[in-house]
């Protein structure tokens, strides 16, 4: 079986060491996913720039997209990381589980976003007419749609990296939805 290693600070370039230091200061750790990106010299900086770009979406909206996308793609690492981030953004445990399932009955705008994201990701870029219409009726615009696509694309990169490598999850592991509904 192929082993995928997580580079340490001492094993990365000075540029990436500076990014490690920044992450350490911001979140108190360098998540394994971000450390893994440093196997490519510029990937971590580019991913961080993409994640921190100006957008029409709030942090809560981005977390809805991240949670739904990670659930659809079966990425346990990102489900766990975004469960922690979802809590930091004010979602309860029950709300996070509902969002991961593709809905948000507690907020009509977030519900439209969750349902659209689930439909769009499940159907490989072809959302249903109903969820697309509901998204726009909830107040999202074509500008928002572009921002949604960018957040999904970023999350799919992370999902696919972890689904391939299966390196250790360094967040509290999120429960499987099947465990909750069983």
PDB file of N, CA and C in Angstrom, residues 16-61:
ATOM      1  N   UNK A  16       7.000  28.065   2.512  1.00  0.00           N
ATOM      2  CA  UNK A  16       5.968  27.257   3.163  1.00  0.00           C
ATOM      3  C   UNK A  16       6.121  27.255   4.684  1.00  0.00           C
ATOM      4  N   UNK A  17       7.345  27.389   5.191  1.00  0.00           N
ATOM      5  CA  UNK A  17       7.529  27.533   6.637  1.00  0.00           C
ATOM      6  C   UNK A  17       6.808  28.784   7.140  1.00  0.00           C
ATOM      7  N   UNK A  18       6.880  29.867   6.366  1.00  0.00           N
ATOM      8  CA  UNK A  18       6.188  31.104   6.748  1.00  0.00           C
ATOM      9  C   UNK A  18       4.674  30.881   6.772  1.00  0.00           C
ATOM     10  N   UNK A  19       4.166  30.110   5.818  1.00  0.00           N
ATOM     11  CA  UNK A  19       2.730  29.796   5.806  1.00  0.00           C
ATOM     12  C   UNK A  19       2.364  28.891   6.981  1.00  0.00           C
ATOM     13  N   UNK A  20       3.231  27.942   7.308  1.00  0.00           N
ATOM     14  CA  UNK A  20       3.006  27.101   8.490  1.00  0.00           C
ATOM     15  C   UNK A  20       2.906  27.983   9.739  1.00  0.00           C
ATOM     16  N   UNK A  21       3.833  28.938   9.867  1.00  0.00           N
ATOM     17  CA  UNK A  21       3.840  29.825  11.034  1.00  0.00           C
ATOM     18  C   UNK A  21       2.557  30.647  11.095  1.00  0.00           C
ATOM     19  N   UNK A  22       2.105  31.118   9.946  1.00  0.00           N
ATOM     20  CA  UNK A  22       0.867  31.903   9.890  1.00  0.00           C
ATOM     21  C   UNK A  22      -0.323  31.049  10.323  1.00  0.00           C
ATOM     22  N   UNK A  23      -0.407  29.824   9.805  1.00  0.00           N
ATOM     23  CA  UNK A  23      -1.492  28.913  10.191  1.00  0.00           C
ATOM     24  C   UNK A  23      -1.427  28.589  11.679  1.00  0.00           C
ATOM     25  N   UNK A  24      -0.238  28.322  12.166  1.00  0.00           N
ATOM     26  CA  UNK A  24      -0.059  28.012  13.588  1.00  0.00           C
ATOM     27  C   UNK A  24      -0.583  29.160  14.443  1.00  0.00           C
ATOM     28  N   UNK A  25      -0.291  30.384  14.035  1.00  0.00           N
ATOM     29  CA  UNK A  25      -0.751  31.544  14.776  1.00  0.00           C
ATOM     30  C   UNK A  25      -2.252  31.761  14.682  1.00  0.00           C
ATOM     31  N   UNK A  26      -2.841  31.440  13.535  1.00  0.00           N
ATOM     32  CA  UNK A  26      -4.270  31.673  13.325  1.00  0.00           C
ATOM     33  C   UNK A  26      -5.138  30.593  13.947  1.00  0.00           C
ATOM     34  N   UNK A  27      -4.767  29.334  13.768  1.00  0.00           N
ATOM     35  CA  UNK A  27      -5.633  28.236  14.215  1.00  0.00           C
ATOM     36  C   UNK A  27      -4.987  27.341  15.268  1.00  0.00           C
ATOM     37  N   UNK A  28      -3.753  27.647  15.639  1.00  0.00           N
ATOM     38  CA  UNK A  28      -3.096  26.881  16.689  1.00  0.00           C
ATOM     39  C   UNK A  28      -2.508  25.563  16.225  1.00  0.00           C
ATOM     40  N   UNK A  29      -2.534  25.322  14.922  1.00  0.00           N
ATOM     41  CA  UNK A  29      -1.994  24.081  14.360  1.00  0.00           C
ATOM     42  C   UNK A  29      -1.830  24.255  12.855  1.00  0.00           C
ATOM     43  N   UNK A  30      -1.123  23.330  12.250  1.00  0.00           N
ATOM     44  CA  UNK A  30      -1.083  23.240  10.796  1.00  0.00           C
ATOM     45  C   UNK A  30      -1.843  21.969  10.444  1.00  0.00           C
ATOM     46  N   UNK A  31      -3.084  22.106   9.971  1.00  0.00           N
ATOM     47  CA  UNK A  31      -3.852  20.906   9.631  1.00  0.00           C
ATOM     48  C   UNK A  31      -3.097  20.024   8.629  1.00  0.00           C
ATOM     49  N   UNK A  32      -3.213  18.724   8.798  1.00  0.00           N
ATOM     50  CA  UNK A  32      -2.519  17.786   7.918  1.00  0.00           C
ATOM     51  C   UNK A  32      -2.803  18.051   6.446  1.00  0.00           C
ATOM     52  N   UNK A  33      -4.027  18.418   6.117  1.00  0.00           N
ATOM     53  CA  UNK A  33      -4.359  18.703   4.718  1.00  0.00           C
ATOM     54  C   UNK A  33      -3.489  19.832   4.182  1.00  0.00           C
ATOM     55  N   UNK A  34      -3.357  20.911   4.947  1.00  0.00           N
ATOM     56  CA  UNK A  34      -2.547  22.034   4.486  1.00  0.00           C
ATOM     57  C   UNK A  34      -1.078  21.650   4.406  1.00  0.00           C
ATOM     58  N   UNK A  35      -0.606  20.870   5.362  1.00  0.00           N
ATOM     59  CA  UNK A  35       0.781  20.404   5.309  1.00  0.00           C
ATOM     60  C   UNK A  35       1.002  19.536   4.071  1.00  0.00           C
ATOM     61  N   UNK A  36       0.025  18.706   3.738  1.00  0.00           N
ATOM     62  CA  UNK A  36       0.181  17.832   2.571  1.00  0.00           C
ATOM     63  C   UNK A  36       0.343  18.643   1.289  1.00  0.00           C
ATOM     64  N   UNK A  37      -0.362  19.759   1.190  1.00  0.00           N
ATOM     65  CA  UNK A  37      -0.256  20.598  -0.009  1.00  0.00           C
ATOM     66  C   UNK A  37       1.176  21.020  -0.294  1.00  0.00           C
ATOM     67  N   UNK A  38       2.041  21.077   0.722  1.00  0.00           N
ATOM     68  CA  UNK A  38       3.401  21.567   0.508  1.00  0.00           C
ATOM     69  C   UNK A  38       4.272  20.591  -0.274  1.00  0.00           C
ATOM     70  N   UNK A  39       3.751  19.424  -0.611  1.00  0.00           N
ATOM     71  CA  UNK A  39       4.481  18.556  -1.543  1.00  0.00           C
ATOM     72  C   UNK A  39       4.631  19.261  -2.888  1.00  0.00           C
ATOM     73  N   UNK A  40       3.753  20.196  -3.175  1.00  0.00           N
ATOM     74  CA  UNK A  40       3.871  21.073  -4.340  1.00  0.00           C
ATOM     75  C   UNK A  40       4.252  22.451  -3.811  1.00  0.00           C
ATOM     76  N   UNK A  41       5.336  23.008  -4.280  1.00  0.00           N
ATOM     77  CA  UNK A  41       5.902  24.238  -3.707  1.00  0.00           C
ATOM     78  C   UNK A  41       4.896  25.375  -3.552  1.00  0.00           C
ATOM     79  N   UNK A  42       4.020  25.576  -4.513  1.00  0.00           N
ATOM     80  CA  UNK A  42       3.134  26.740  -4.477  1.00  0.00           C
ATOM     81  C   UNK A  42       1.695  26.421  -4.094  1.00  0.00           C
ATOM     82  N   UNK A  43       1.368  25.173  -3.924  1.00  0.00           N
ATOM     83  CA  UNK A  43      -0.037  24.786  -3.730  1.00  0.00           C
ATOM     84  C   UNK A  43      -0.655  25.380  -2.468  1.00  0.00           C
ATOM     85  N   UNK A  44       0.041  25.332  -1.347  1.00  0.00           N
ATOM     86  CA  UNK A  44      -0.544  25.822  -0.103  1.00  0.00           C
ATOM     87  C   UNK A  44      -0.874  27.306  -0.204  1.00  0.00           C
ATOM     88  N   UNK A  45       0.043  28.100  -0.705  1.00  0.00           N
ATOM     89  CA  UNK A  45      -0.209  29.529  -0.854  1.00  0.00           C
ATOM     90  C   UNK A  45      -1.378  29.807  -1.785  1.00  0.00           C
ATOM     91  N   UNK A  46      -1.464  29.049  -2.862  1.00  0.00           N
ATOM     92  CA  UNK A  46      -2.559  29.241  -3.823  1.00  0.00           C
ATOM     93  C   UNK A  46      -3.901  28.837  -3.222  1.00  0.00           C
ATOM     94  N   UNK A  47      -3.937  27.730  -2.505  1.00  0.00           N
ATOM     95  CA  UNK A  47      -5.184  27.283  -1.863  1.00  0.00           C
ATOM     96  C   UNK A  47      -5.629  28.296  -0.815  1.00  0.00           C
ATOM     97  N   UNK A  48      -4.696  28.781  -0.008  1.00  0.00           N
ATOM     98  CA  UNK A  48      -5.049  29.774   1.012  1.00  0.00           C
ATOM     99  C   UNK A  48      -5.561  31.062   0.372  1.00  0.00           C
ATOM    100  N   UNK A  49      -4.950  31.474  -0.731  1.00  0.00           N
ATOM    101  CA  UNK A  49      -5.424  32.673  -1.439  1.00  0.00           C
ATOM    102  C   UNK A  49      -6.836  32.451  -1.966  1.00  0.00           C
ATOM    103  N   UNK A  50      -7.101  31.280  -2.505  1.00  0.00           N
ATOM    104  CA  UNK A  50      -8.435  30.959  -3.015  1.00  0.00           C
ATOM    105  C   UNK A  50      -9.456  30.970  -1.882  1.00  0.00           C
ATOM    106  N   UNK A  51      -9.107  30.379  -0.762  1.00  0.00           N
ATOM    107  CA  UNK A  51     -10.037  30.308   0.366  1.00  0.00           C
ATOM    108  C   UNK A  51     -10.285  31.662   1.016  1.00  0.00           C
ATOM    109  N   UNK A  52      -9.334  32.560   0.912  1.00  0.00           N
ATOM    110  CA  UNK A  52      -9.453  33.860   1.573  1.00  0.00           C
ATOM    111  C   UNK A  52      -9.784  34.996   0.610  1.00  0.00           C
ATOM    112  N   UNK A  53     -10.182  34.663  -0.610  1.00  0.00           N
ATOM    113  CA  UNK A  53     -10.514  35.697  -1.595  1.00  0.00           C
ATOM    114  C   UNK A  53     -11.789  36.418  -1.195  1.00  0.00           C
ATOM    115  N   UNK A  54     -11.969  37.628  -1.722  1.00  0.00           N
ATOM    116  CA  UNK A  54     -13.215  38.364  -1.496  1.00  0.00           C
ATOM    117  C   UNK A  54     -14.341  37.609  -2.180  1.00  0.00           C
ATOM    118  N   UNK A  55     -15.495  37.578  -1.531  1.00  0.00           N
ATOM    119  CA  UNK A  55     -16.624  36.820  -2.046  1.00  0.00           C
ATOM    120  C   UNK A  55     -17.926  37.455  -1.567  1.00  0.00           C
ATOM    121  N   UNK A  56     -18.999  37.137  -2.241  1.00  0.00           N
ATOM    122  CA  UNK A  56     -20.327  37.594  -1.814  1.00  0.00           C
ATOM    123  C   UNK A  56     -20.864  36.736  -0.680  1.00  0.00           C
ATOM    124  N   UNK A  57     -20.213  35.626  -0.399  1.00  0.00           N
ATOM    125  CA  UNK A  57     -20.718  34.655   0.569  1.00  0.00           C
ATOM    126  C   UNK A  57     -20.181  34.921   1.973  1.00  0.00           C
ATOM    127  N   UNK A  58     -21.042  34.732   2.961  1.00  0.00           N
ATOM    128  CA  UNK A  58     -20.622  34.833   4.362  1.00  0.00           C
ATOM    129  C   UNK A  58     -19.854  33.570   4.752  1.00  0.00           C
ATOM    130  N   UNK A  59     -19.178  33.622   5.887  1.00  0.00           N
ATOM    131  CA  UNK A  59     -18.485  32.426   6.385  1.00  0.00           C
ATOM    132  C   UNK A  59     -19.474  31.292   6.635  1.00  0.00           C
ATOM    133  N   UNK A  60     -20.663  31.612   7.150  1.00  0.00           N
ATOM    134  CA  UNK A  60     -21.676  30.570   7.377  1.00  0.00           C
ATOM    135  C   UNK A  60     -22.078  29.925   6.052  1.00  0.00           C
ATOM    136  N   UNK A  61     -22.282  30.729   5.023  1.00  0.00           N
ATOM    137  CA  UNK A  61     -22.659  30.179   3.721  1.00  0.00           C
ATOM    138  C   UNK A  61     -21.549  29.298   3.160  1.00  0.00           C
TER     139      UNK A  61
END
